PDB file of C-alpha atoms and ligand atoms in Angstrom:
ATOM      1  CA  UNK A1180       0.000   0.000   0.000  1.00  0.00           C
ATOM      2  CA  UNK A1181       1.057   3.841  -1.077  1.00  0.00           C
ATOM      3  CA  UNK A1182      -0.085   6.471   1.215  1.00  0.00           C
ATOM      4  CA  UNK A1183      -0.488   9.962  -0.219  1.00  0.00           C
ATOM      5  CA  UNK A1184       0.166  12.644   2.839  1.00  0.00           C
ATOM      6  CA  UNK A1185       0.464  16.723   2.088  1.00  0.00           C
ATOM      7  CA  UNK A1186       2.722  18.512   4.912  1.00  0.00           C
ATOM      8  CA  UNK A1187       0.269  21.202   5.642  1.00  0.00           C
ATOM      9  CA  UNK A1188      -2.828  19.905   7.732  1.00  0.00           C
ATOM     10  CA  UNK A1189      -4.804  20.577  10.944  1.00  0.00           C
ATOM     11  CA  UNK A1190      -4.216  20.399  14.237  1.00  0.00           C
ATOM     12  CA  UNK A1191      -4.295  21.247  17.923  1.00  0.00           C
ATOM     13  CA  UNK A1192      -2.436  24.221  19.428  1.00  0.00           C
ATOM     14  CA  UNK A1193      -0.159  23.038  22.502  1.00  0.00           C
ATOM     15  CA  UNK A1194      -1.116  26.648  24.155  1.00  0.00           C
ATOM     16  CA  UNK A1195      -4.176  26.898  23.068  1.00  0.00           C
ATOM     17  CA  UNK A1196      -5.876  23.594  22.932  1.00  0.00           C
ATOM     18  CA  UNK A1197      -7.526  24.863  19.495  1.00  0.00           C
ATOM     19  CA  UNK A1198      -7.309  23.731  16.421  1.00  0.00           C
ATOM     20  CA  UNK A1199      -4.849  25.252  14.205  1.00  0.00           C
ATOM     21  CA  UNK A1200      -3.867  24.942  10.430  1.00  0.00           C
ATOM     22  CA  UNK A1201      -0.263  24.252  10.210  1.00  0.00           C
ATOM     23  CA  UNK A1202       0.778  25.510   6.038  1.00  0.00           C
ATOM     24  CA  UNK A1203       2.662  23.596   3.853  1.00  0.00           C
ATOM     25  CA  UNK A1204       5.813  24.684   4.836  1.00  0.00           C
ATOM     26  CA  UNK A1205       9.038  24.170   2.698  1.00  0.00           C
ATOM     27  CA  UNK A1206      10.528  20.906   2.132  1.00  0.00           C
ATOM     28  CA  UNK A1207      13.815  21.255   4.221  1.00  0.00           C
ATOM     29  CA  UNK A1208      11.930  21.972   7.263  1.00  0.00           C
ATOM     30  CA  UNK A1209       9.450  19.226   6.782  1.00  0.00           C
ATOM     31  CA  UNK A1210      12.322  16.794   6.270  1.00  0.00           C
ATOM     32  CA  UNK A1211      14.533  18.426   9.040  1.00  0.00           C
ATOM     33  CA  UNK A1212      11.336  18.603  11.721  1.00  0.00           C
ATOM     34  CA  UNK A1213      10.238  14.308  10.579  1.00  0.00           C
ATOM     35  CA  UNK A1214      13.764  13.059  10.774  1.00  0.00           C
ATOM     36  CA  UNK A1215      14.288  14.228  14.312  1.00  0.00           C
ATOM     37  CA  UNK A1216      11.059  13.184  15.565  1.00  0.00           C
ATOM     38  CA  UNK A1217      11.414  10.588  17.774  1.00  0.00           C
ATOM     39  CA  UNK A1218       8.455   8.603  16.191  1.00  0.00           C
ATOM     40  CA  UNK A1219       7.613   9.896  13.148  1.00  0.00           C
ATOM     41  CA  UNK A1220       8.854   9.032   9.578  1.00  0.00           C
ATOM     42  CA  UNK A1221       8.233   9.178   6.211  1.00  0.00           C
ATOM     43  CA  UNK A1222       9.850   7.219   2.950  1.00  0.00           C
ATOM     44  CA  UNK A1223       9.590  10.001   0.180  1.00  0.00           C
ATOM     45  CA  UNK A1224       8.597  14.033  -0.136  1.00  0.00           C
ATOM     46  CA  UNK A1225       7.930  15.888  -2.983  1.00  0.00           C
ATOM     47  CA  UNK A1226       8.170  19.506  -3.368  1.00  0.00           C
ATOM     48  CA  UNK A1227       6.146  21.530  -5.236  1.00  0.00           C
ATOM     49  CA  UNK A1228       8.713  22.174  -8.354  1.00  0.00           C
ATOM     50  CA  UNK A1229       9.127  17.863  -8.701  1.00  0.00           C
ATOM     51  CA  UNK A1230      11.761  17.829  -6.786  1.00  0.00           C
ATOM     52  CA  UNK A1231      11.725  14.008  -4.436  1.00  0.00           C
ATOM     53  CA  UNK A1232      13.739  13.337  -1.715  1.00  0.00           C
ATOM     54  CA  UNK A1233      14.016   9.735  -0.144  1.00  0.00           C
ATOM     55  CA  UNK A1234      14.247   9.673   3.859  1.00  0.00           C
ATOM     56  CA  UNK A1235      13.666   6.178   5.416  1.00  0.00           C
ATOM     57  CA  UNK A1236      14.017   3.406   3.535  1.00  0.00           C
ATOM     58  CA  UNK A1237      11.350   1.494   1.603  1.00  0.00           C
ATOM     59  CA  UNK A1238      11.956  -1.441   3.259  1.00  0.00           C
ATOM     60  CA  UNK A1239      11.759   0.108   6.761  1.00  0.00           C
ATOM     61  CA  UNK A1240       8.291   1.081   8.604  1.00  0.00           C
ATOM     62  CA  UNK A1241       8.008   4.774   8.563  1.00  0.00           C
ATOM     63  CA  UNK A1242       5.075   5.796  11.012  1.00  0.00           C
ATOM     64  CA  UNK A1243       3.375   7.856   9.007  1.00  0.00           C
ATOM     65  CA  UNK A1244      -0.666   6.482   9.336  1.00  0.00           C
ATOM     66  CA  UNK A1245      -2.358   5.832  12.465  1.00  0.00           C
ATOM     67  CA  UNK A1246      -2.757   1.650  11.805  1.00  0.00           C
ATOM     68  CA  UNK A1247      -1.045   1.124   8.526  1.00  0.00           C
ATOM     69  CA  UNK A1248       2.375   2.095   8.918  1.00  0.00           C
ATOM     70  CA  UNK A1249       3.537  -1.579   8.903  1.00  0.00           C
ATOM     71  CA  UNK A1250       2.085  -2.724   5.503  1.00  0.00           C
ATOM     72  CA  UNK A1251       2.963   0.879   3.474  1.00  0.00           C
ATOM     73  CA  UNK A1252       5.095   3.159   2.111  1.00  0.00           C
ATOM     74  CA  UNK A1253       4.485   7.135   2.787  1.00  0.00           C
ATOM     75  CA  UNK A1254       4.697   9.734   0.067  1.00  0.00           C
ATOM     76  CA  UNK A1255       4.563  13.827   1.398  1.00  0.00           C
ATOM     77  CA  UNK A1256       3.794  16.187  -1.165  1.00  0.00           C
ATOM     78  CA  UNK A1257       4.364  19.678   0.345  1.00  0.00           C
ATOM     79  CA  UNK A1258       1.273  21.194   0.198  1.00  0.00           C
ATOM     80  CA  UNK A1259      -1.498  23.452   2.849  1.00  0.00           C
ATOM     81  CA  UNK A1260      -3.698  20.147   2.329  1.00  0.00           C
ATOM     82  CA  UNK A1261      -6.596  22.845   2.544  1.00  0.00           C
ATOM     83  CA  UNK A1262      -8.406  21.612  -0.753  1.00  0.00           C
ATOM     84  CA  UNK A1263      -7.166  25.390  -2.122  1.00  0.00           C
ATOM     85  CA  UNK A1264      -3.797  25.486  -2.258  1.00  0.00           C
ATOM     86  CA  UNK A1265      -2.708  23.853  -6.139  1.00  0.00           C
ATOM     87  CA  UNK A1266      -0.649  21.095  -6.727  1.00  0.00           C
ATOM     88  CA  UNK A1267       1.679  21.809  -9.826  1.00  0.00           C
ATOM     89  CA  UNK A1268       2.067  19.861 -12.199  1.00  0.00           C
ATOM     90  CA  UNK A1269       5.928  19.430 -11.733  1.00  0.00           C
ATOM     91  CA  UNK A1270       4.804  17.811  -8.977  1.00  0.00           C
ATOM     92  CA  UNK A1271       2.391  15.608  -9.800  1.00  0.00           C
ATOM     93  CA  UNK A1272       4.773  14.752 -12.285  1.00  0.00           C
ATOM     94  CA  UNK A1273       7.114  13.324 -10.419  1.00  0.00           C
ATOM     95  CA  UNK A1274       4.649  11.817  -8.050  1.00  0.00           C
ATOM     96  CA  UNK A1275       2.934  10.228 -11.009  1.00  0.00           C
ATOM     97  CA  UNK A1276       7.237   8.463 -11.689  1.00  0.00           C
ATOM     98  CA  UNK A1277       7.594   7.918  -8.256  1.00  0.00           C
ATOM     99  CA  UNK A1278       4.202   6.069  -7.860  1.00  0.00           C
ATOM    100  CA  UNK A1279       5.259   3.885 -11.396  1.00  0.00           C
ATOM    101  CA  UNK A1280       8.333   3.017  -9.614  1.00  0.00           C
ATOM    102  CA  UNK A1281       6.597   1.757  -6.365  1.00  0.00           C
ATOM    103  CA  UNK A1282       4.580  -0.312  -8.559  1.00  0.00           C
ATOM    104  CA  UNK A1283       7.436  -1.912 -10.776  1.00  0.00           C
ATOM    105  CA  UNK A1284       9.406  -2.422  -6.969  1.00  0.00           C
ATOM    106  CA  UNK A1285       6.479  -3.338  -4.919  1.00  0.00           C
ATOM    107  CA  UNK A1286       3.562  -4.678  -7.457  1.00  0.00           C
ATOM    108  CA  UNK A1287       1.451  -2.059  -5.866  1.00  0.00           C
ATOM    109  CA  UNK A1288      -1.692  -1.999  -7.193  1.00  0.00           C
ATOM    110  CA  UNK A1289      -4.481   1.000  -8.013  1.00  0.00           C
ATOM    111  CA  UNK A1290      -6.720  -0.176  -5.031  1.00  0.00           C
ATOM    112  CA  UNK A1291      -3.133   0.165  -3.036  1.00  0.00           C
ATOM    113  CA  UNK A1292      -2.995   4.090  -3.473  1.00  0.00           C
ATOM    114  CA  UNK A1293      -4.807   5.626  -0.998  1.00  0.00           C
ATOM    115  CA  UNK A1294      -4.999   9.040   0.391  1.00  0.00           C
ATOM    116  CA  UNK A1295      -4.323   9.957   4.397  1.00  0.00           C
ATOM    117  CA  UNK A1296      -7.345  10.928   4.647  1.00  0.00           C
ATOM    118  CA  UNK A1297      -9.127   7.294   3.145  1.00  0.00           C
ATOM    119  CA  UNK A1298      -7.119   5.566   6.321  1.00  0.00           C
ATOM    120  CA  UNK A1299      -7.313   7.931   9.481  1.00  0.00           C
ATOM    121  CA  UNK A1300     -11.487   9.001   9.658  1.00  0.00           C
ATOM    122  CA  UNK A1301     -11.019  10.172  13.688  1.00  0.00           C
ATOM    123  CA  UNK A1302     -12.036  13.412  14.852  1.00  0.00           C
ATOM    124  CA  UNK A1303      -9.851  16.074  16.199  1.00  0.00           C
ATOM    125  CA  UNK A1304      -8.871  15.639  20.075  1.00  0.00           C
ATOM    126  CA  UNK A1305      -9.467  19.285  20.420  1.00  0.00           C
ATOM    127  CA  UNK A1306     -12.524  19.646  18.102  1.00  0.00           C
ATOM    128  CA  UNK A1307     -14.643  16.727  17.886  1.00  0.00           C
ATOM    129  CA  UNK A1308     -16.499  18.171  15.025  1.00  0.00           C
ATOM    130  CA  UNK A1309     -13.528  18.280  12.963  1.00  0.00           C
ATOM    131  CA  UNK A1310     -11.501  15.334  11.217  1.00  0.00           C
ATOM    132  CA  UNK A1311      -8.357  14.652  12.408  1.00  0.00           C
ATOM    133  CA  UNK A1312      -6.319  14.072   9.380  1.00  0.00           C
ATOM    134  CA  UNK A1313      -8.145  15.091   5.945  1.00  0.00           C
ATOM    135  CA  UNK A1314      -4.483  15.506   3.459  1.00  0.00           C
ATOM    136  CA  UNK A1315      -3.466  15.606   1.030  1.00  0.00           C
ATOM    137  CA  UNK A1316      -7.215  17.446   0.779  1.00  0.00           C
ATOM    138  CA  UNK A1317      -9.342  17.961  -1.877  1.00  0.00           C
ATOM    139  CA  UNK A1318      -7.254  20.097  -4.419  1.00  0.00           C
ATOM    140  CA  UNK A1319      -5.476  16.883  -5.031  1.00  0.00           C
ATOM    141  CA  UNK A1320      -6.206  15.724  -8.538  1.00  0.00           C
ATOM    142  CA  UNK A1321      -6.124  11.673  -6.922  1.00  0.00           C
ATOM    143  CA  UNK A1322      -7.983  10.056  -9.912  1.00  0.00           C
ATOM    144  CA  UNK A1323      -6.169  11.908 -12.622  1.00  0.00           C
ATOM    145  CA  UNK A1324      -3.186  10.592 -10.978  1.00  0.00           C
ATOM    146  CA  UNK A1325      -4.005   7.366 -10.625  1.00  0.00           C
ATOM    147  CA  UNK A1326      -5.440   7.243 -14.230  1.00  0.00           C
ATOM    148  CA  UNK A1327      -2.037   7.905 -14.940  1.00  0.00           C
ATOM    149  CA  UNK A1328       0.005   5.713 -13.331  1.00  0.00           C
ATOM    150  CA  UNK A1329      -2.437   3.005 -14.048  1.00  0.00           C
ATOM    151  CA  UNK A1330      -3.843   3.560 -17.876  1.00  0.00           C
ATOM    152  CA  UNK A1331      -6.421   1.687 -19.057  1.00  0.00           C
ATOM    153  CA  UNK A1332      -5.865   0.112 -21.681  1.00  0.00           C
TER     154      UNK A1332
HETATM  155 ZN1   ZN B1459      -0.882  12.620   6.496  1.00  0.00          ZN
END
């Protein structure tokens, strides 16, 4: 299984105890900020002009999905994962080679693609009317990609 994350998302405010929209942010500090996290992890990130940098490797667990994180490998796209902000198409380039690589390595199929958001339905801890995780959001073009990566014939 491929799961599609964006690096901008919701959550809760340590002062505050509200919910908060953390943006996109830039790929170094997204990188910098996962790989010193004591328990969080991710195999690949994409930045918004294509360009993909590997982190652990595919055949380590990242945790990345509440669940899942044993059986799949984790794809960031930097992103606000607000449903707003555009995904280029640089990027979804290279997400589109990436994910045609995981398939030739892995024999991942279309049905193994999924978004965060498909996996992780809770609601905030902080806002119970709000989802928890809902990335890479709704700007992402997820059938068009797939189509892509899998064409029918
Ligand atoms: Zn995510």
């Amino acid at each position: 299984m491929v799961v599609i994350h964006s690096t901008g998302g919701p959550t809760c405010d340590a002062k505050t105890g509200l919910p908060v929209w953390v943006a996109a942010g830039t790929l170094e500090d997204n990188l910098r900020h996962i790989e010193a996290h004591p328990t969080l992890g991710i195999h690949h990130m994409i930045d918004r002009d294509g360009t993909a940098r590997a982190s652990v490797p595919e055949g380590q667990v990242a945790h990345h999905v509440f669940g899942f994180s044993g059986r799949s490998i984790a794809i960031e796209l930097v992103n606000d994962g607000d449903g707003r902000d555009p995904f280029p198409e640089a990027q979804l380039a290279a997400l589109v080679n990436l994910l045609g690589e995981l398939r030739q390595r892995h024999g991942i199929k279309r049905s193994g693609v999924v978004r965060h958001s498909d996996l992780d339905r809770a609601m905030m801890p902080c806002d119970r009317t709000q989802r928890r995780k809902v990335d890479p959001g709704d700007a992402f073009p997820f059938d068009a990609v797939l189509d892509r990566v899998y064409p029918l014939r």
